[in-house]
Amino acid sequence: MEKEIIEGEVREIVYYNDDNCYCVFDLDFGKNLITCVGHIPYLTAGERVRLEGLWTSHVDYGEQFKFDNFIRTIPQKVNAIRTYLASGVIPGIREATAIKMTDLFGEDTLEIIKNEPEKLTVIKGISLSKAMKMNEAFLIRQDAANTVMYFQQFGVSAKMAVKIHKKFGSLAVDLIKGNPYTLCDEISGIGFKTADRIAFQMGIALSHPGRIKSGIRHALGEAAQNGHTCYPKDALLSYCTTLLGCDMTDIENGFSDLVMSGKIVFENATDYCYLTPLYNEELSVSSRLLTLAERRNKKPSFDIDYAIEEASEGITLSEKQYEAVKCALKENIMIITGGPGTGKTTIINTILKIANNYGMTVSLAAPTGKAAKRLGEACREEAKTLHRLLGLDIISDSDEYTYTKDANDTLLSDIVIVDEVSMVDLSLMSALLKSLKKDARLILAGDSDQLPSVGAGNVLKDIIDSGIFPVITLTEVFRQAQESMIVTNAHRINSGEMPLCNLKDKDFFFMPRTIQDASGTIADLCAKRLPNTYSYNPLRDIQVLCPSRKGPTGTVSLNSILQQHLNPPSKSKKEKKYGETLFRTGDKVMQIKNNYNIPYLNIKTNEEGMGIYNGDIGIIADINTQKSVMIIEFDDEKIVEYEFAWLDELELAYALTVHKSQGCEFKAVILSVSPVAPMLSVRNLLYTAVTRAREIVVLVGSEETVAKMVSNNRETKRYSGLPLKLKRQ
């Protein structure tokens, strides 16, 4: 459909969102008053705008003009200027003052405010100081508008352009003209590829020093997104020559400049290159772990053996469990690792009882909301996410954050127990260690055979492999757990044995299907067979997992199919298309990145808070296209009002990748095991998927794929300098 261009004067602002500049307004268009929707920063009644877009019909609000490009002009006629100023666009000017100004200066009023503000002092009540403030406010507004219009030609959204203006002020355009790569270096949300596209349109040379240095940092950022805290120098520089299309000499010069300026770190001893923040975090984690292990705390004042016997009354601890509890009370740091059914929770509960009996304070935590909730339920004590425990604090007007708990304001707990530590990345571990008081004890529990953290680092494995810290490895599966084929098969898979499936009256099933038939079987299991047999709620109790996003049985394809089966369209359901995804009320969705700036309301406690995290799952309760918001109710009883501008942080969640499911637990897991890329046909991925289920596992696909995954114990290499730093210090 071909876009149209319309032009007119803004009559009234119906709705305006300060965060993303989305607005709904009435426009005088010829003899008609029409409703327009789109993004324009600081729009005010009385302005004249030229809009490019399409006519749409809204189910509730009728015909609208939806625009994606605009040109604005300062009002020229006296009445328009008066309306513009009376709207409160400039602090200190209201209707009465606007009338006085336009009566005196007519069509020159705005020019007077802009270039000769001292003339405003002839009006009673306007001092020179007040006139200069009006001038300053007017110029700031014009700068912001000019910045947005400048970046519009490069496809930068109004919301992002406002962010650029807030960062650089009136210098924004000139600064970016000089070096467009400042955008990806300084503005969160703008990546190297976007900056490179803008630079190309500006005619910036491929060998521009700013481009090369930003490209190198981008390459290290990509490595971090793939889990590496560092990367070998030769491999990094070789990749950058391909990425940037430049000579190695130019790349090496840019690399040297970055090292000299402190933007990246090159460690000669290991030949590893780091983004500076990750290097500093790696140093911090290694030094604090070693200090914690070497510190000589006071021994408990009570008899440890008696305390364990007292706390475990009615429970027979295994030799390893007893050793773990004793170690936790004697050492400042210890690690408990083991698969499902090996008794990690029993150990934690015993430690909690001893702590309560002898007046020690304990904090329980886990990386995700679901993991924390599960830990709290198992221990019948409050467990917090690590972000909440550490006091996540958002830096105003930015995407940056810090923690209120650190070396200057430590946690008061005598013992800190963290579960699901395999999910903890380097940055979060650094923050945790900084928060501990001098004589605190740290207990890290997790399953080292699961997939590593989504963020950079392989912290749990690095700590265990260093051989420096006490580690209790649990291998015995207890009798009650042995009754579950989920637990049995998890350990079989971990040992390189094929899972036992389809045993009578058991909980682990395999359904062989071709890649063409697998998606239909998965949909039928979700919509009919499992709900009918086990009374499961298809959205709350059943989760489809996939090794990959791509292919006919990847998450992208399956989400579309499952949406049609579990939440088909109807006249009563509102919809919103965003990119390639169609969202519908009733859809199951997942947050795919940490967003610390989203406010929420806890419907159980009626408490307000900030932050929705990567992996949080919820249901779309409502879609309000007039206000440009989506209401989502998350599993942990949080209600969130999403701006449409944030929808790139959401995905349909009927099917998830195994990586995204870490820390979660579901009553039933359906795992797609159709053929996938060799790098995803690995044992720890299958093991992680199976251990997400509490009651039922159904594998759908190829037995050959299962066999390949079981036999392939190769782990994807993650570059990390932590093991060497732990051994070297």
XYZ file of C-alpha atoms in Angstrom:
729
model
C 0.000 0.000 0.000
C 1.421 3.385 -1.041
C 1.992 5.936 1.707
C 0.241 9.326 1.697
C 1.383 12.763 2.849
C -0.933 15.076 4.772
C -0.327 18.487 6.337
C -2.168 20.589 8.881
C -2.195 22.322 12.235
C -2.262 20.371 15.508
C -5.538 21.208 17.247
C -5.363 19.097 20.447
C -3.048 16.513 22.026
C -5.236 13.569 23.066
C -2.447 11.383 24.464
C 1.324 11.749 24.838
C 3.904 9.358 26.309
C 7.066 11.044 27.594
C 9.153 7.868 27.430
C 8.718 6.959 23.780
C 7.146 10.150 22.325
C 4.096 8.225 21.109
C 1.152 10.578 20.698
C -2.446 10.723 19.568
C -3.626 14.133 18.371
C -6.306 15.905 16.378
C -5.170 17.632 13.193
C -6.943 20.352 11.180
C -6.812 18.851 7.696
C -8.667 20.998 5.200
C -12.187 21.269 6.547
C -11.889 18.073 8.576
C -10.555 17.236 12.022
C -8.687 13.915 11.845
C -6.984 11.694 14.433
C -3.281 10.994 13.902
C -1.090 8.485 15.752
C 2.687 8.098 15.763
C 5.905 9.251 17.418
C 6.807 12.967 17.596
C 8.822 14.447 20.471
C 7.494 17.481 22.328
C 4.475 17.974 20.077
C 2.297 20.951 21.026
C -1.081 22.289 19.912
C -0.631 25.092 17.372
C 2.308 23.488 15.547
C 2.052 22.709 11.857
C 3.155 19.240 10.784
C 3.593 17.324 7.568
C 3.048 13.579 8.052
C 3.827 10.539 5.897
C 1.882 7.357 6.585
C -1.244 5.302 5.958
C -4.960 5.554 6.750
C -6.086 2.827 9.153
C -9.380 1.844 10.705
C -9.394 1.198 14.464
C -12.054 -1.142 15.859
C -12.893 1.263 18.724
C -11.775 4.687 17.497
C -12.570 4.637 13.790
C -10.446 6.095 10.992
C -6.940 7.261 11.911
C -3.809 8.382 10.087
C -0.820 6.362 11.277
C 2.467 8.050 10.360
C 6.104 7.023 10.595
C 7.788 10.163 9.216
C 7.123 13.815 9.916
C 8.268 17.373 9.285
C 7.258 20.078 11.738
C 7.281 23.856 11.450
C 7.092 26.557 14.063
C 3.663 28.292 14.002
C 3.571 31.348 11.721
C 0.152 32.927 12.239
C -0.748 34.874 15.368
C -3.583 32.555 16.440
C -1.407 29.478 15.991
C 1.461 31.094 17.940
C -0.956 32.014 20.724
C -2.308 28.435 20.884
C 1.247 27.080 20.847
C 2.448 29.250 23.739
C -0.783 28.896 25.760
C -0.328 25.103 25.791
C 2.457 25.461 28.367
C 5.193 24.455 25.942
C 7.519 27.017 27.560
C 7.593 27.152 31.377
C 6.337 30.495 32.648
C 4.019 31.165 29.712
C 0.308 30.442 30.032
C -2.741 31.728 28.208
C -2.791 35.252 29.684
C 0.921 35.789 28.993
C 0.612 34.259 25.511
C -2.151 36.765 24.674
C -0.033 39.711 25.915
C 2.975 38.551 23.903
C 1.127 38.017 20.649
C -0.828 41.259 21.047
C 2.476 43.119 21.363
C 4.786 41.241 18.973
C 2.331 39.528 16.591
C 3.923 37.103 14.136
C 7.410 38.011 15.437
C 6.685 36.632 18.929
C 8.645 33.396 18.591
C 11.581 35.156 16.930
C 11.681 37.576 19.864
C 11.730 34.675 22.362
C 14.472 32.976 20.355
C 16.789 35.859 19.437
C 15.866 38.938 21.503
C 14.400 37.701 24.797
C 15.306 40.930 26.603
C 12.454 42.656 24.721
C 9.980 40.475 26.662
C 10.694 42.525 29.796
C 8.342 45.271 28.574
C 5.510 42.920 29.538
C 4.498 43.308 33.176
C 5.600 40.361 35.291
C 8.470 39.237 33.018
C 11.897 40.021 34.483
C 15.130 39.681 32.517
C 15.919 36.470 34.408
C 12.510 35.017 33.551
C 12.869 36.077 29.901
C 16.246 34.326 29.638
C 14.755 31.117 31.110
C 12.003 31.260 28.466
C 14.674 31.660 25.799
C 16.649 28.700 27.156
C 13.562 26.432 27.292
C 12.579 27.389 23.731
C 16.085 26.658 22.369
C 16.312 23.298 24.164
C 12.982 22.291 22.663
C 14.069 23.363 19.201
C 17.377 21.501 19.570
C 15.541 18.322 20.526
C 13.129 18.654 17.602
C 16.000 19.324 15.173
C 17.932 16.328 16.507
C 14.962 14.016 16.000
C 14.319 15.299 12.484
C 18.007 14.925 11.586
C 18.215 11.296 12.705
C 14.848 10.463 11.159
C 16.489 10.372 7.732
C 18.664 7.481 8.929
C 15.750 5.433 10.253
C 16.449 6.217 13.930
C 13.238 6.186 15.956
C 11.947 9.303 17.701
C 12.388 7.583 21.069
C 16.048 6.814 20.358
C 16.676 10.281 18.914
C 15.356 11.853 22.122
C 17.750 9.610 24.028
C 20.630 10.871 21.866
C 19.606 14.469 22.528
C 19.395 13.891 26.285
C 22.933 12.480 26.202
C 24.642 15.095 24.027
C 22.291 18.095 24.104
C 22.707 20.753 21.419
C 26.018 19.176 20.306
C 24.331 15.914 19.242
C 24.136 16.460 15.476
C 27.632 17.933 15.096
C 29.143 15.255 17.307
C 27.577 12.391 15.341
C 28.489 13.990 12.019
C 32.106 13.957 13.204
C 32.012 10.333 14.367
C 28.746 8.392 13.982
C 30.289 5.485 15.900
C 29.887 7.552 19.050
C 26.295 6.313 18.895
C 27.140 2.675 19.582
C 29.912 3.599 22.022
C 27.759 5.904 24.160
C 24.053 5.148 23.568
C 22.544 1.977 25.017
C 20.237 0.395 22.451
C 22.194 1.454 19.360
C 24.511 -1.256 18.110
C 27.512 -1.172 15.822
C 25.518 -2.287 12.776
C 23.071 0.606 13.147
C 25.908 3.099 13.596
C 27.706 1.559 10.606
C 24.610 1.948 8.422
C 24.306 5.612 9.407
C 28.029 6.127 8.774
C 27.729 4.538 5.326
C 24.885 6.925 4.443
C 27.096 9.795 5.613
C 29.950 8.621 3.401
C 32.343 7.663 6.216
C 35.356 5.644 4.965
C 35.696 1.945 5.854
C 39.091 2.672 7.392
C 37.832 5.530 9.613
C 39.588 5.072 13.006
C 36.299 5.489 14.866
C 34.765 2.681 12.799
C 37.663 0.302 13.421
C 37.755 0.909 17.178
C 33.997 0.541 17.506
C 34.132 -2.601 15.378
C 36.725 -4.207 17.657
C 34.646 -3.400 20.738
C 31.574 -4.735 18.927
C 33.408 -8.010 18.219
C 34.304 -8.369 21.907
C 30.682 -7.553 22.756
C 29.521 -10.334 20.426
C 31.938 -12.693 22.152
C 30.448 -11.716 25.531
C 26.948 -12.394 24.200
C 28.183 -15.879 23.276
C 29.390 -16.433 26.836
C 33.075 -15.483 26.547
C 34.541 -13.054 29.074
C 37.624 -12.652 26.842
C 38.937 -13.737 23.450
C 42.372 -14.674 22.014
C 44.025 -11.685 20.339
C 44.897 -13.323 16.984
C 41.400 -14.779 16.590
C 39.846 -11.419 17.481
C 41.921 -9.400 15.011
C 41.411 -11.959 12.242
C 37.629 -11.827 12.769
C 37.711 -8.008 12.701
C 39.439 -7.904 9.296
C 36.508 -9.904 7.899
C 33.874 -7.956 9.826
C 35.215 -4.528 8.835
C 36.791 -5.269 5.454
C 40.001 -3.485 6.462
C 43.721 -4.246 6.357
C 45.296 -5.937 9.374
C 47.551 -2.896 9.860
C 44.519 -0.640 10.373
C 42.983 -3.176 12.738
C 46.188 -3.450 14.790
C 46.470 0.342 15.046
C 42.880 0.593 16.259
C 43.514 -2.231 18.736
C 46.580 -0.431 20.158
C 44.628 2.818 20.529
C 41.877 1.032 22.453
C 44.393 -0.613 24.808
C 46.218 2.686 25.371
C 42.945 4.501 26.148
C 41.831 1.782 28.566
C 38.698 0.923 26.541
C 39.857 -2.704 26.258
C 42.459 -4.774 28.125
C 45.096 -7.028 26.595
C 46.577 -9.560 29.020
C 50.024 -10.599 27.794
C 50.252 -13.640 30.065
C 47.211 -15.302 28.485
C 47.019 -13.486 25.113
C 43.387 -12.706 26.010
C 41.560 -9.482 25.103
C 38.777 -8.098 27.315
C 36.207 -5.379 27.390
C 37.461 -3.392 30.385
C 34.369 -3.896 32.611
C 34.569 -7.700 32.188
C 38.290 -7.693 32.969
C 37.699 -5.714 36.151
C 34.884 -8.065 37.173
C 37.062 -11.115 36.574
C 39.810 -9.605 38.754
C 37.260 -8.741 41.443
C 35.688 -12.230 41.486
C 39.032 -14.025 41.673
C 40.462 -11.831 44.444
C 37.285 -11.892 46.555
C 36.856 -15.660 46.211
C 40.433 -16.229 47.348
C 40.091 -13.758 50.209
C 36.887 -15.500 51.293
C 38.565 -18.918 51.241
C 41.668 -17.739 53.143
C 39.845 -15.684 55.775
C 39.911 -17.229 59.236
C 36.434 -16.798 60.682
C 35.607 -17.743 64.234
C 34.660 -21.382 64.607
C 31.030 -21.928 65.659
C 30.568 -21.734 69.415
C 28.442 -24.866 69.371
C 29.292 -28.529 68.813
C 28.806 -29.010 65.052
C 28.150 -32.764 65.192
C 25.501 -32.330 67.882
C 23.908 -29.444 65.969
C 23.651 -31.595 62.833
C 22.190 -34.509 64.759
C 19.673 -32.183 66.411
C 18.619 -30.522 63.130
C 18.332 -33.764 61.162
C 16.106 -35.534 63.676
C 13.766 -37.846 61.772
C 15.952 -37.654 58.649
C 18.903 -39.905 57.853
C 21.586 -37.878 56.123
C 23.872 -39.710 53.740
C 27.610 -39.537 54.326
C 27.976 -36.872 51.619
C 25.065 -34.827 52.938
C 26.509 -34.923 56.454
C 29.891 -33.854 55.070
C 28.255 -30.991 53.168
C 26.448 -29.597 56.224
C 29.599 -29.848 58.345
C 31.665 -28.139 55.646
C 29.110 -25.330 55.354
C 29.464 -24.548 59.065
C 33.276 -24.658 59.086
C 34.283 -23.049 55.782
C 33.693 -19.517 54.529
C 32.873 -20.749 51.040
C 31.773 -24.127 49.709
C 30.075 -25.545 46.632
C 27.387 -28.243 46.568
C 26.779 -29.779 43.157
C 24.679 -32.697 42.013
C 21.845 -33.744 39.736
C 18.131 -34.104 40.507
C 17.134 -36.303 43.440
C 20.577 -36.197 45.089
C 19.470 -34.263 48.169
C 20.707 -30.675 47.755
C 17.465 -29.330 49.263
C 17.799 -31.604 52.318
C 21.263 -30.159 52.947
C 20.022 -26.582 52.665
C 17.081 -27.278 54.995
C 19.400 -28.814 57.586
C 21.693 -25.765 57.448
C 18.647 -23.505 57.875
C 17.493 -25.430 60.971
C 20.934 -25.180 62.565
C 21.099 -21.472 61.792
C 17.682 -20.926 63.389
C 18.618 -23.006 66.411
C 21.803 -21.053 67.068
C 20.793 -17.509 66.141
C 22.493 -17.169 62.768
C 20.813 -15.183 59.995
C 20.488 -16.698 56.523
C 19.638 -15.267 53.089
C 18.290 -17.602 50.399
C 18.613 -16.514 46.772
C 18.539 -17.709 43.165
C 19.198 -16.027 39.823
C 15.597 -16.005 38.527
C 12.149 -15.394 39.978
C 10.995 -18.948 39.277
C 14.118 -20.510 40.778
C 13.783 -18.309 43.874
C 10.112 -19.212 44.253
C 10.890 -22.920 43.970
C 13.711 -22.630 46.515
C 11.465 -20.745 48.938
C 8.705 -23.345 48.645
C 11.149 -26.226 49.176
C 12.673 -24.593 52.263
C 9.501 -22.915 53.583
C 11.496 -19.702 53.944
C 11.583 -16.500 51.918
C 13.961 -16.721 48.958
C 14.768 -13.717 46.804
C 16.170 -13.214 43.353
C 19.793 -12.124 43.496
C 18.804 -8.785 41.970
C 16.348 -8.164 44.781
C 18.709 -9.422 47.486
C 21.448 -7.080 46.276
C 19.077 -4.109 45.968
C 18.980 -3.388 42.255
C 19.026 0.391 41.732
C 18.354 2.037 38.363
C 20.434 5.056 37.425
C 17.954 7.809 36.561
C 17.186 8.382 32.853
C 19.435 5.543 31.694
C 19.545 1.815 31.045
C 22.375 1.478 33.565
C 22.014 0.060 37.036
C 23.910 -0.567 40.224
C 23.257 -2.372 43.503
C 22.630 -0.781 46.873
C 24.409 -3.649 48.602
C 28.177 -3.561 48.110
C 31.418 -3.359 50.073
C 30.239 -0.126 51.716
C 26.779 -1.403 52.652
C 26.992 -5.164 52.991
C 24.316 -7.778 53.544
C 23.785 -8.472 57.241
C 23.325 -12.222 56.814
C 25.726 -14.623 58.517
C 25.141 -17.217 55.793
C 24.197 -16.594 52.159
C 22.923 -19.604 50.200
C 22.544 -19.303 46.427
C 20.841 -22.030 44.385
C 21.009 -22.656 40.606
C 24.499 -21.123 40.475
C 25.140 -22.564 37.000
C 22.960 -19.660 35.778
C 25.009 -16.964 37.533
C 27.230 -15.027 35.132
C 30.451 -13.176 35.935
C 28.841 -9.765 36.512
C 26.243 -11.078 38.953
C 28.834 -13.130 40.845
C 31.003 -10.020 41.146
C 28.107 -8.056 42.649
C 27.254 -10.899 45.048
C 30.797 -11.200 46.384
C 31.057 -7.448 46.938
C 27.902 -7.536 49.061
C 29.106 -10.058 51.650
C 30.082 -8.861 55.114
C 33.544 -9.691 56.380
C 32.649 -12.814 58.376
C 29.857 -14.150 56.133
C 29.752 -17.726 54.870
C 28.818 -18.363 51.222
C 27.207 -21.607 50.056
C 26.840 -22.086 46.301
C 24.499 -24.869 45.153
C 23.920 -25.935 41.578
C 24.200 -28.562 38.897
C 27.479 -28.165 37.031
C 26.270 -30.528 34.282
C 23.552 -28.120 33.151
C 24.027 -25.492 30.457
C 26.138 -22.516 31.559
C 24.783 -19.014 32.178
C 23.231 -16.961 29.400
C 25.535 -14.059 30.314
C 29.317 -14.035 29.965
C 31.310 -16.484 32.040
C 31.247 -20.090 33.188
C 31.548 -19.224 36.856
C 30.378 -22.370 38.629
C 32.492 -24.658 36.449
C 35.515 -22.340 36.722
C 35.273 -22.293 40.531
C 34.951 -26.088 40.720
C 37.722 -26.747 38.176
C 40.161 -24.482 40.017
C 40.437 -27.121 42.753
C 40.932 -24.414 45.393
C 37.566 -24.425 47.121
C 35.755 -27.224 48.988
C 33.288 -28.964 46.662
C 30.765 -31.613 47.712
C 29.613 -33.609 44.685
C 26.374 -35.540 45.271
C 25.881 -38.668 43.173
C 23.552 -40.898 45.209
C 19.935 -40.762 44.018
C 17.553 -41.276 46.932
C 14.841 -43.926 46.913
C 11.885 -41.573 46.496
C 13.569 -39.878 43.551
C 14.416 -43.261 42.017
C 10.716 -43.861 41.463
C 10.687 -41.060 38.886
C 11.942 -41.961 35.420
C 12.631 -38.239 34.916
C 15.302 -38.394 37.631
C 16.531 -41.814 36.535
C 16.817 -40.782 32.902
C 18.489 -37.486 33.745
C 21.291 -39.451 35.412
C 21.377 -42.000 32.586
C 21.748 -39.197 30.040
C 24.470 -37.593 32.159
C 26.312 -40.916 32.194
C 26.059 -41.324 28.425
C 23.230 -43.882 28.467
C 20.005 -43.737 26.460
C 16.882 -42.841 28.472
C 14.341 -45.570 29.255
C 11.000 -44.561 27.712
C 7.367 -45.676 27.591
C 7.525 -47.903 30.650
C 4.114 -48.762 32.091
C 2.771 -46.323 34.687
C 5.865 -44.141 34.401
C 6.448 -40.478 33.532
C 8.896 -40.494 30.588
C 7.705 -41.024 27.009
C 9.120 -41.034 23.504
C 7.001 -40.534 20.361
C 8.950 -41.185 17.130
C 7.935 -38.723 14.406
C 9.384 -37.447 11.149
C 10.341 -33.791 11.073
C 7.220 -33.157 8.950
C 4.871 -34.779 11.473
C 6.499 -33.678 14.734
C 4.893 -30.229 14.956
C 1.375 -31.653 14.557
C 1.992 -34.206 17.322
C 3.389 -31.522 19.642
C 0.341 -29.319 19.033
C -2.010 -32.238 19.714
C -0.185 -33.088 22.958
C -0.501 -29.479 24.169
C -4.072 -28.855 23.121
C -5.727 -32.226 23.772
C -3.836 -35.294 24.955
C -2.021 -34.021 28.055
C -4.851 -31.704 29.227
C -7.419 -34.490 28.776
C -5.301 -37.180 30.466
C -3.737 -35.189 33.324
C -6.056 -32.147 33.595
C -3.144 -29.850 32.775
C -3.637 -26.187 31.883
C -2.012 -25.922 28.420
C -0.537 -22.479 29.158
C 0.445 -22.775 32.825
C 1.435 -26.442 33.189
C 2.851 -27.552 29.816
C 6.010 -26.203 28.201
C 7.379 -27.079 24.776
C 11.188 -26.901 24.583
C 13.391 -26.915 21.489
C 17.154 -27.031 20.985
C 16.933 -24.328 18.312
C 14.912 -21.311 17.182
C 15.174 -22.293 13.512
C 13.620 -25.001 11.362
C 10.132 -26.568 11.182
C 10.383 -27.747 14.817
C 12.219 -24.708 16.152
C 10.617 -22.183 18.499
C 9.712 -19.648 15.793
C 7.697 -22.135 13.747
C 6.193 -23.955 16.737
C 5.107 -20.739 18.444
C 3.083 -19.800 15.393
C 1.501 -23.270 15.190
C 0.783 -23.502 18.928
C -0.716 -20.014 18.989
C -3.257 -21.137 16.405
C -4.119 -24.265 18.415
C -4.094 -22.827 21.945
C -5.185 -19.225 21.356
C -6.878 -18.905 17.952
C -8.135 -15.506 16.753
C -11.632 -14.323 17.579
C -13.598 -11.081 17.565
C -13.246 -10.813 21.337
C -9.420 -10.935 21.249
C -7.361 -7.835 20.496
C -4.202 -8.112 18.431
C -0.979 -6.177 17.832
C 1.489 -6.936 15.030
C 5.056 -6.049 15.953
C 7.751 -6.934 13.448
C 7.141 -10.534 12.417
C 5.202 -11.393 15.588
C 1.443 -11.174 16.015
C 0.545 -10.728 19.692
C -2.998 -11.563 20.850
C -4.775 -11.279 24.200
C -4.418 -14.630 25.946
C -0.987 -15.332 24.436
C 1.822 -16.810 26.508
C 4.893 -14.553 26.270
C 8.427 -14.311 27.656
C 10.646 -11.324 28.437
C 13.919 -11.894 26.542
C 16.187 -9.279 28.135
C 16.555 -7.612 31.503
C 14.627 -4.330 31.610
C 15.175 -2.548 34.895
C 12.996 0.452 33.983
C 9.616 -1.303 33.653
C 7.336 -0.643 36.644
C 5.083 -3.424 37.911
C 2.345 -3.981 40.488
C 2.323 -7.145 42.593
C -1.361 -8.103 42.619
C -0.909 -10.294 45.706
C 0.819 -7.734 47.968
C -0.270 -4.566 46.108
C 3.387 -3.465 46.180
C 4.921 -1.503 43.322
C 8.389 -2.248 41.993
C 10.715 -1.940 39.017
C 12.232 -4.514 36.692
C 11.205 -7.469 34.538
C 13.937 -9.977 33.780
C 15.144 -12.203 30.987
C 13.131 -15.443 31.219
C 10.039 -14.088 33.005
C 6.878 -15.695 31.534
C 3.374 -14.250 31.502
C 0.009 -14.017 29.743
C -1.251 -11.025 27.740
C -4.305 -9.737 29.623
C -5.170 -6.776 27.375
C -3.971 -4.747 24.371
C -4.845 -1.040 24.256
C -3.927 0.350 20.841
C -5.274 3.812 21.677
C -2.814 4.188 24.572
C -0.217 2.042 22.780
C 0.191 -0.346 25.713
C -0.085 -4.071 26.411
C -1.030 -5.438 29.844
C 0.791 -8.628 30.877
C 0.291 -10.735 33.990
C 3.489 -12.587 34.853
C 3.669 -15.927 36.659
C 5.035 -14.318 39.828
C 1.828 -12.244 40.134
C 3.230 -9.067 38.633
C 1.054 -6.893 36.406
C 3.006 -4.850 33.861
C 1.888 -2.179 31.404
C 4.163 -2.506 28.362
C 4.651 0.382 25.963
C 4.510 -0.830 22.368
C 8.066 0.491 22.011
C 9.165 -2.301 24.386
C 7.601 -5.147 22.417
C 10.953 -6.075 20.875
C 11.754 -7.417 24.364
C 8.896 -9.950 24.204
C 8.473 -13.240 22.356
C 5.709 -15.806 22.188
C 6.506 -18.483 24.767
C 4.408 -21.510 23.825
C 7.774 -22.961 22.755
C 11.107 -21.945 24.310
C 14.704 -22.812 23.561
C 16.274 -24.996 26.233
C 18.685 -22.156 27.017
C 15.775 -19.815 27.790
C 14.158 -22.389 30.089
C 17.051 -22.473 32.566
C 15.935 -21.916 36.123
C 12.331 -22.778 35.258
C 10.334 -25.855 36.240
C 7.134 -27.099 34.610
C 4.707 -29.909 35.382
C 5.063 -31.271 31.839
C 7.827 -30.775 29.290
C 7.474 -31.687 25.621
C 10.908 -31.707 23.996
C 11.354 -31.519 20.245
C 14.182 -33.883 19.282
C 14.063 -33.581 15.504
C 17.479 -33.261 13.791
C 19.338 -30.027 14.680
C 22.741 -28.471 14.040
C 25.695 -30.475 15.452
C 26.569 -27.725 17.951
C 23.110 -28.200 19.539
C 23.187 -32.012 19.521
C 24.923 -32.124 22.895
C 24.364 -34.029 26.118
C 24.096 -31.098 28.552
C 21.335 -29.532 26.455
C 19.249 -32.733 26.589
C 20.028 -33.127 30.303
C 19.006 -29.534 31.060
C 15.736 -29.932 29.135
C 14.760 -33.149 30.924
C 15.474 -31.663 34.370
C 13.015 -28.804 33.717
C 10.094 -31.264 34.188
C 8.464 -32.128 37.486
C 5.840 -34.721 36.469
C 5.939 -35.664 32.769
C 8.508 -35.650 29.929
C 7.552 -36.404 26.321
C 10.251 -36.540 23.632
C 8.895 -36.061 20.108
C 11.045 -36.664 17.050
C 14.020 -38.786 16.092
C 15.604 -41.527 18.204
C 18.795 -40.963 16.222
C 18.867 -37.326 17.387
C 18.456 -38.439 21.017
C 21.317 -40.920 20.572
C 23.567 -38.230 19.088
C 22.839 -35.889 21.981
C 23.459 -38.586 24.610
C 26.777 -39.634 23.060
C 28.084 -36.101 22.452
C 29.611 -34.804 25.686
C 31.387 -31.949 23.909
C 30.864 -28.581 25.587
C 31.032 -25.343 23.635
C 34.280 -23.586 24.494
C 33.882 -20.495 26.661
C 36.984 -18.342 26.960
C 37.551 -17.229 30.538
C 40.601 -16.056 32.448
C 39.063 -16.802 35.847
C 40.599 -20.281 36.389
C 44.119 -18.964 35.739
C 43.570 -15.910 37.944
C 42.374 -18.143 40.762
C 45.454 -20.344 40.496
C 47.899 -17.482 39.905
C 46.960 -15.205 42.814
